[in-house]
mmCIF file of C-alpha atoms in Angstrom:
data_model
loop_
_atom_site.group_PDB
_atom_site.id
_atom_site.type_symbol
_atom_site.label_atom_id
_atom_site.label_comp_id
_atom_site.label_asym_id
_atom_site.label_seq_id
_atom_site.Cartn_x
_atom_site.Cartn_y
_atom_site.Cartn_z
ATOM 1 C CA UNK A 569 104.276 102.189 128.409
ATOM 2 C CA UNK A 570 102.171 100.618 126.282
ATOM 3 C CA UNK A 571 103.361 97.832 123.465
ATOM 4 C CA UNK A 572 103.826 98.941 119.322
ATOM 5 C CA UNK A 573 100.474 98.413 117.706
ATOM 6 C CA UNK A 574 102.389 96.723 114.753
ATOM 7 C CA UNK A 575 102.785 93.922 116.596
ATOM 8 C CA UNK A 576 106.493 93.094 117.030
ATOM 9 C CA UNK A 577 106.491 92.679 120.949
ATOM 10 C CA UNK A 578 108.209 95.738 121.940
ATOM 11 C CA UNK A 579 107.274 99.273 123.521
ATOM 12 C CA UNK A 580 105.802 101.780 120.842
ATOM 13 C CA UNK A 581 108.648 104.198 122.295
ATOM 14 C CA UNK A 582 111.255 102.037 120.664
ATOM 15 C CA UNK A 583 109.235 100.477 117.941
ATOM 16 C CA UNK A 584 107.202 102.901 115.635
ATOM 17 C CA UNK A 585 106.943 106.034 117.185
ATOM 18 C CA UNK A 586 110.659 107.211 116.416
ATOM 19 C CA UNK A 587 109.594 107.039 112.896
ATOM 20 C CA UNK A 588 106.156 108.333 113.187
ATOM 21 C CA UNK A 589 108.056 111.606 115.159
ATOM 22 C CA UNK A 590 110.526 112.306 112.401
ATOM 23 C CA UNK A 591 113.523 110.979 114.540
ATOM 24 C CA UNK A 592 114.527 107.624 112.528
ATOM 25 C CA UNK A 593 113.716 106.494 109.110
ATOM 26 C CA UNK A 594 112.938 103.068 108.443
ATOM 27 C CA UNK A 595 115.850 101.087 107.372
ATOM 28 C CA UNK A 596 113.402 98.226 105.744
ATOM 29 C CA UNK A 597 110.667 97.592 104.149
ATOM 30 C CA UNK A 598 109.404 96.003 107.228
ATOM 31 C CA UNK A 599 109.859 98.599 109.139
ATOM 32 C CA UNK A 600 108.185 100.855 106.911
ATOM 33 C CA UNK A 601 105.315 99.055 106.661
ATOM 34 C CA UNK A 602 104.722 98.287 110.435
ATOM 35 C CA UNK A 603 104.832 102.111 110.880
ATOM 36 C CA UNK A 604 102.747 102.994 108.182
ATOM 37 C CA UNK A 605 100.240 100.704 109.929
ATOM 38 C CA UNK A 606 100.793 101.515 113.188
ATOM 39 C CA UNK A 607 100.165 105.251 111.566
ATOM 40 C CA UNK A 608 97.089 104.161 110.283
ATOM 41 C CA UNK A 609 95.794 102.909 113.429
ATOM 42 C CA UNK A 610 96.559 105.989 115.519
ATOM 43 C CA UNK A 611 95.010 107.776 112.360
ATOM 44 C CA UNK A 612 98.690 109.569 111.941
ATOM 45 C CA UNK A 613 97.560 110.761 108.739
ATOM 46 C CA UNK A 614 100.157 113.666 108.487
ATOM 47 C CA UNK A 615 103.197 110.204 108.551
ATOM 48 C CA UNK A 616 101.007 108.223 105.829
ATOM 49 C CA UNK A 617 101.283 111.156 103.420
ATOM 50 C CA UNK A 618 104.726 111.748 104.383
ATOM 51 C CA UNK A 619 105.447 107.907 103.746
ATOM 52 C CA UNK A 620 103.972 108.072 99.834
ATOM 53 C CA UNK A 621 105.096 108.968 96.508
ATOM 54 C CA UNK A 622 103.929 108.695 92.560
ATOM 55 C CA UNK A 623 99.950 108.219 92.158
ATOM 56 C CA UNK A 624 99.205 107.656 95.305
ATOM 57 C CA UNK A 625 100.264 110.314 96.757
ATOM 58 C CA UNK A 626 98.590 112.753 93.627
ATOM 59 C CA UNK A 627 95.377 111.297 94.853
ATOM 60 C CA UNK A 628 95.233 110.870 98.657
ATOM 61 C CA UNK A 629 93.039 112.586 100.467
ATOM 62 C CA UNK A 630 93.843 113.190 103.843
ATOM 63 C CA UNK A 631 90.384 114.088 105.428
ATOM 64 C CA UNK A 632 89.024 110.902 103.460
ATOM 65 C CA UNK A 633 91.819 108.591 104.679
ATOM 66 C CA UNK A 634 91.722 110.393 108.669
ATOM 67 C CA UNK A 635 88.438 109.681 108.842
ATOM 68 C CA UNK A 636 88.558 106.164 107.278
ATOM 69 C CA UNK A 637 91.570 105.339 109.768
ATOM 70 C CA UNK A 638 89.581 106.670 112.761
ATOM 71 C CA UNK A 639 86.497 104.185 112.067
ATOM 72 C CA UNK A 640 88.455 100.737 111.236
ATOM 73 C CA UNK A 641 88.845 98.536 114.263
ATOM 74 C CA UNK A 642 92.068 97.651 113.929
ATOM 75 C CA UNK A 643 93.298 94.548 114.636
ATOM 76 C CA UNK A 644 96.831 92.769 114.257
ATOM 77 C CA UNK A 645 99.283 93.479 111.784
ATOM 78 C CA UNK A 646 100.618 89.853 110.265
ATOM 79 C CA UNK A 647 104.081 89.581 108.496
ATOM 80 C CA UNK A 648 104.133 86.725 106.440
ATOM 81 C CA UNK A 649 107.302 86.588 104.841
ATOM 82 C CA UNK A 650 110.287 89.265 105.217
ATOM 83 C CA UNK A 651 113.332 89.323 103.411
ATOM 84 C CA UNK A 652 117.137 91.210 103.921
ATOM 85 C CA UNK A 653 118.367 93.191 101.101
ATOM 86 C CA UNK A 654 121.590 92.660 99.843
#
């Protein structure tokens, strides 16, 4: 059992990975972003694209970003500020 890379103190199992598997969506925008990085550090490439829309999506390259995700040391995810929507 090892803890979410994103960084909010629980287990992956119940953090990111029901997300990254296709079993939840995320509900927030923090949510969504603590996936996409905890994505990013497994080099879940396949969730990223999954996860974007518009421009970015029109030109990602997912060999490009795999192998840029697989050669980053990834450290800490940092939330600054977070805010409900009403």
């Amino acid at each position: 059992m090892k803890p979410c890379p994103c960084g909010s103190g629980k287990l992956f199992m119940r953090c990111c990975k029901p997300y990254l598997t296709g079993k939840a969506i995320p509900e927030t925008a923090e949510q969504l972003m603590r996936s996409r990085y905890t994505a990013y550090s497994r080099a879940d490439i396949d969730y990223i694209q999954s996860t974007m829309r518009g421009k970015a999506l029109k030109d990602f390259n997912p060999p490009e970003a795999k192998a840029w995700a697989e050669n980053i040391k990834w450290k800490h995810l940092k939330i600054t500020n977070a805010t409900a929507v009403s």
